[in-house]
Each structure stands twice: as C-alpha cells, then as structure tokens.
Short mmCIF file of C-alpha atoms in Angstrom, two decimals:
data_model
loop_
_atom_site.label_atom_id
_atom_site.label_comp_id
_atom_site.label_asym_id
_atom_site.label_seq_id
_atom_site.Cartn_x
_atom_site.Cartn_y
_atom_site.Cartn_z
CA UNK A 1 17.06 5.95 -28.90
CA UNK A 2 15.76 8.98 -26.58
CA UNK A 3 17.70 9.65 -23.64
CA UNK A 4 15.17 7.99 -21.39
CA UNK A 5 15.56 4.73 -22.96
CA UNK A 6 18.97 4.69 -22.15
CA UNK A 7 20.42 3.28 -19.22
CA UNK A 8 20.97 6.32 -17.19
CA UNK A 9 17.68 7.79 -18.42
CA UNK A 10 16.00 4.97 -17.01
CA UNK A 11 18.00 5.16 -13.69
CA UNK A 12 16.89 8.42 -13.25
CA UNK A 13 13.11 7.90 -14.33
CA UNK A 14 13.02 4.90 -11.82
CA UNK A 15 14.95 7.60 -8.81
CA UNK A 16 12.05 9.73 -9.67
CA UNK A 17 9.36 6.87 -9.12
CA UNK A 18 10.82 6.01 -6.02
CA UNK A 19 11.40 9.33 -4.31
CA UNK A 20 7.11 9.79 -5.54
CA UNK A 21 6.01 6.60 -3.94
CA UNK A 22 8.63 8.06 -0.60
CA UNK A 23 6.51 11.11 -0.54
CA UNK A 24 3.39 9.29 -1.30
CA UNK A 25 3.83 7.43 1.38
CA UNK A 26 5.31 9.83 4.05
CA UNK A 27 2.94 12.52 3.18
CA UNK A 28 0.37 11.81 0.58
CA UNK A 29 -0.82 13.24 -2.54
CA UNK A 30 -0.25 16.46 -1.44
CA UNK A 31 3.03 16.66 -1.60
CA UNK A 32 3.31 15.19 -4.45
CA UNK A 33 4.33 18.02 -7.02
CA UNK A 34 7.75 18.07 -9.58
CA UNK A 35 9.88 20.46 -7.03
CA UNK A 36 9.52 18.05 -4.77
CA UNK A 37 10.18 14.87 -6.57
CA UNK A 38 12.90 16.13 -8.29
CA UNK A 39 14.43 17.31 -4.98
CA UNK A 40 13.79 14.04 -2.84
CA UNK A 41 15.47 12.44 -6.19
CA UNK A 42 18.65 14.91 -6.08
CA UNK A 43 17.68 15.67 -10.04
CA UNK A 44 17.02 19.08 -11.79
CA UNK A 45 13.70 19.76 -11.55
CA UNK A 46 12.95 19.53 -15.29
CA UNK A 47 13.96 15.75 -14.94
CA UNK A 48 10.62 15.27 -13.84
CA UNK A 49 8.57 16.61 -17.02
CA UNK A 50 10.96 15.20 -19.72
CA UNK A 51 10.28 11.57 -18.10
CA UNK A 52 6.84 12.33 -17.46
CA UNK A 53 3.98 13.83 -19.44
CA UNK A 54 2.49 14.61 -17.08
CA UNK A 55 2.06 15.31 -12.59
CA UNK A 56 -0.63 12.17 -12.99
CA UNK A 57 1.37 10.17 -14.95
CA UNK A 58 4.47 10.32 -12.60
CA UNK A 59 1.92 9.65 -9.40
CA UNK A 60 0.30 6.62 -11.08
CA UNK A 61 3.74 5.24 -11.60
CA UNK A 62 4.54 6.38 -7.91
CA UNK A 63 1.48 4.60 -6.70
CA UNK A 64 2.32 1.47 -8.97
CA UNK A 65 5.63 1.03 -7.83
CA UNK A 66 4.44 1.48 -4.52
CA UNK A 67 1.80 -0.71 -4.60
CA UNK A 68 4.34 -3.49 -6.70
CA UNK A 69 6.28 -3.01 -3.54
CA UNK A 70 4.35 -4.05 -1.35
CA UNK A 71 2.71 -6.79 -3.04
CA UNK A 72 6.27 -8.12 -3.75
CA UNK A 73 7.20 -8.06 -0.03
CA UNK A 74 3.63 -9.68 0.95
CA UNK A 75 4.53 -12.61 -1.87
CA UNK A 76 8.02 -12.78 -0.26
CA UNK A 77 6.35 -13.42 3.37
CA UNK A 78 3.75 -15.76 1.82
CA UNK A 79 7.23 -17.52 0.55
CA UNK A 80 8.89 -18.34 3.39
CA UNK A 81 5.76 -19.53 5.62
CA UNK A 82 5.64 -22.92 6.27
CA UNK A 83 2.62 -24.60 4.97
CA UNK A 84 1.00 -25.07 8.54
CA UNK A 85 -1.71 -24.36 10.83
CA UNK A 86 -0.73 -21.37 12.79
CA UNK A 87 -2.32 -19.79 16.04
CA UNK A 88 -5.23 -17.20 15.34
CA UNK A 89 -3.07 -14.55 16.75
CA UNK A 90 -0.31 -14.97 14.01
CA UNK A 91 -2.92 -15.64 10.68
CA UNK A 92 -4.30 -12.03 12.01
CA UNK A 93 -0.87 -10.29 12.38
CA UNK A 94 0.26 -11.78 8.53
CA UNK A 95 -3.49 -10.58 7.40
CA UNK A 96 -2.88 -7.21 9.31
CA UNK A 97 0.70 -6.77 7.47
CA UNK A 98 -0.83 -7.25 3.95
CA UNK A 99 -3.67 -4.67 4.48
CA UNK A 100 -2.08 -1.99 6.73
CA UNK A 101 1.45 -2.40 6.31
CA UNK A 102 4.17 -3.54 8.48
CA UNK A 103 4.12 -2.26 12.19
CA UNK A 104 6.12 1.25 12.26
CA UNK A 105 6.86 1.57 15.98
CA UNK A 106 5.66 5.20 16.79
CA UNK A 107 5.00 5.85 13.41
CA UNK A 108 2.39 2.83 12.92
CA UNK A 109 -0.73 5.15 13.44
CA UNK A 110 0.51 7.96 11.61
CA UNK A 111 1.28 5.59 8.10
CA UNK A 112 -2.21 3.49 8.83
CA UNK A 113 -4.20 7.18 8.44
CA UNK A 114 -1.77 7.85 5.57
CA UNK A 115 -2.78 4.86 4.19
CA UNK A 116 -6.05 5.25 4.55
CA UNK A 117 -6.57 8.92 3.31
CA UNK A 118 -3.98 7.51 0.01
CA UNK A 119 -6.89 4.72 -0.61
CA UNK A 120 -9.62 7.40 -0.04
CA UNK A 121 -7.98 9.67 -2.14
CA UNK A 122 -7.36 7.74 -5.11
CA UNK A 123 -11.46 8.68 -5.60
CA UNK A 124 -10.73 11.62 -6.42
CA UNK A 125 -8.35 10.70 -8.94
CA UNK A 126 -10.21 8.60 -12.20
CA UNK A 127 -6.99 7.69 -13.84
CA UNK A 128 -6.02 5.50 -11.12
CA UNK A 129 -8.92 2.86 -10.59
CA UNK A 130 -8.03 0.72 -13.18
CA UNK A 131 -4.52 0.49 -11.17
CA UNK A 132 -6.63 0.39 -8.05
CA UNK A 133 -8.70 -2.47 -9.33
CA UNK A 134 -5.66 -4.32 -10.63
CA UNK A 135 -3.66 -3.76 -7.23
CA UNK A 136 -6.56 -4.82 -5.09
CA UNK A 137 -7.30 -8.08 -7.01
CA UNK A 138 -3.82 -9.06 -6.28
CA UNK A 139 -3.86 -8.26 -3.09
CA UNK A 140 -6.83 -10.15 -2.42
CA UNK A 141 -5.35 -13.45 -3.90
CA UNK A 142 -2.46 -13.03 -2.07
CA UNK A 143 -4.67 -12.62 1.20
CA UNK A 144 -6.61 -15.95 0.41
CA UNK A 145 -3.25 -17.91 0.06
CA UNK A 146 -1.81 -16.65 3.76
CA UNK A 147 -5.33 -17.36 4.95
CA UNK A 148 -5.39 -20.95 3.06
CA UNK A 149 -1.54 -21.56 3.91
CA UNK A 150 -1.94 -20.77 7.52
CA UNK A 151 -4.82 -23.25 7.81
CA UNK A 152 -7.85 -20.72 7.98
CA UNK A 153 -8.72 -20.98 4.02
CA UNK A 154 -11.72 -18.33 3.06
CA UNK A 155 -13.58 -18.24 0.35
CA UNK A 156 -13.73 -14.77 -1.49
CA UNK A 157 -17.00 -13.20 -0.06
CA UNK A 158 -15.41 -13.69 3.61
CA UNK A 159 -12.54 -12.19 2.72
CA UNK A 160 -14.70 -9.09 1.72
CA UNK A 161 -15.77 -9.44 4.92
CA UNK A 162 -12.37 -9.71 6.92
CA UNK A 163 -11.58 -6.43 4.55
CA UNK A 164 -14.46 -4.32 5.03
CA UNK A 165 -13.69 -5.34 9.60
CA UNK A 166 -10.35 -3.98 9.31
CA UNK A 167 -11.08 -0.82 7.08
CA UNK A 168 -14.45 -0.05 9.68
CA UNK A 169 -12.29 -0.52 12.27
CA UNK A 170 -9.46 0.96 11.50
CA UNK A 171 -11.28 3.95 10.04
CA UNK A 172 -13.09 4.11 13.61
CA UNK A 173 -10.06 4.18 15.80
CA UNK A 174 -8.63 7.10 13.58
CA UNK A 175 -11.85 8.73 14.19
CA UNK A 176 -11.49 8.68 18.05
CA UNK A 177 -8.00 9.39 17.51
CA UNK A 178 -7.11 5.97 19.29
CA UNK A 179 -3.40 5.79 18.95
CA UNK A 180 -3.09 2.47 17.82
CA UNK A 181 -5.94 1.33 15.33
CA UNK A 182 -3.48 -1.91 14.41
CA UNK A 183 -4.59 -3.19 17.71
CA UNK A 184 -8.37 -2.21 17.46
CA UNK A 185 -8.34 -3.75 14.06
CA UNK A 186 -6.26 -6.90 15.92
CA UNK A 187 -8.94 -7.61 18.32
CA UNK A 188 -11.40 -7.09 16.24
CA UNK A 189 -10.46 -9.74 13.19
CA UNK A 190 -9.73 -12.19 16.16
CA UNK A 191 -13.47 -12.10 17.21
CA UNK A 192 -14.57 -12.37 13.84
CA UNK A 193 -11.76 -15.19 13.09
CA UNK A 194 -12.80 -17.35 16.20
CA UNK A 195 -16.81 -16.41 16.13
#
C-alpha cells in the first residue's frame, strides 16, 4: 500500500483537487501551478508531485472534479423539479444555470468570461478533450431532460442550437464589455424559445 492509497493520502490528493478546480475557477489555467495548489490546500508543496505525475495530470483531475461538480449540482436541480410545464422565463433561467453557472451577484460577469476563456482554453490543452467530450455529452443530456421536464422537450440538433445562442451571445456581450452577458444571453434564448 503507497501512502496515497491510504486514507489520509487520499484526503490530501482529493484537498489538492479541490483547491485546483478553486483556482481554476477563480482564476484560470494560469494560476494553476504546484506553489499554488499546494498553498490554497495548506500542504507542503511537494504534496503536489508525489500525488501527481505530473502539472497536467493534477489540472485534468481539477477540471474533472470541477466539471463532476457541476454536473452533480445540475442533476440535483433536475431532481427536485416537478415534472411540469413551466413559464419560458424559468426553462431559460434552469438552461442558463447548466451552461453558465449559477448567478454570482457582482461576480456573475467576471466567472461567465472565466468560464468562457477555461472552455477556450482547454484547446490549447490535447490531453483534455477526451474529458471535454465526455463532460459535454453529459451535460447535453442533462440539458434535454430540464428542457423535456419543463415541458419544452428538444431534440438534439436544437439543443446545438440553444448552445451555440448562448455561447455567441455571451461571447458578444464580453466583447462589448456589457456587464451582464447572463441577461443578453436571457433575452436572447427567450426569442429563440418563443420564435
């Protein structure tokens, strides 16, 4: 048994995971590096190389555990919806949550162009697409069950569609610095919802 199978080995590989995926998230790839891992984890900095061959492997299992996250709290949404028809306003905001996360107050724009330059950046990185791919296909069935369980069921090339609105949108209001490309990206699904 190596000392990272054990219990507190594996307690301290998972504190390391989720201070990554903090940073990720907060500040992107670029801050992702072992000094500051191991610091936002309150472990020696050589914690971070014995659990971890290597900088990519600990950010693919930051971006997994992130992603997991998320998917996890999207299921637990999808879970406690009544199975009813819901006003278009409300199917948006639950689609909205799923792809851009959950409204952040002040913060909202900052983590939507976080977000965004994460899912950008992940292009850069080859080692991640098969996560990517795997991630995304779950998001997407998750996305056609609050769309079906709200009473506005999609098939799966609309759903590209409702995808690619958002991301143009959103990606448009970051460009003209519009402080709050939730709302732009609101509006927008609505008119495509009710057209």
């Amino acid at each position: 048994m190596t000392a990272a199978s054990t219990p507190k080995g594996e307690r301290r590989r998972q504190a390391l995971v989720e201070a990554a995926a903090a940073l990720l998230v907060e500040r992107g790839f670029e801050a992702l590096r072992h000094r500051a891992v191991a610091e936002r984890a309150d472990l020696p900095l050589a914690s971070t190389t014995y659990y971890f061959d290597s900088l990519d492997e600990l950010i693919a299992a930051a971006v997994e555990h992130h992603g997991r996250t998320e998917l996890e709290r999207g299921r637990a949404q999808l879970a406690a919806l009544p199975a009813e028809h819901r006003d278009l306003d409300s199917v948006v905001d639950l689609v909205l949550d799923q792809l851009l996360g959950p409204p952040a107050g002040d913060r909202d724009a900052e983590l939507v162009l976080l977000r965004y330059e994460r899912l950008v950046a992940t292009g850069r990185r080859p080692y991640l697409r098969p996560l990517m791919r795997t991630l995304g296909t779950e998001l997407r069935g998750l996305l056609l069950e609050v769309l079906a369980r709200s009473g506005s069921p999609v098939d799966n090339r609309r759903l590209e569609q409702l995808i690619a609105l958002v991301d143009g949108a959103v990606v448009n209001a970051l460009i003209e610095i519009d402080p709050d490309p939730r709302a732009v990206a609101h509006r927008m699904l609505v008119e495509s919802l009710r057209g």
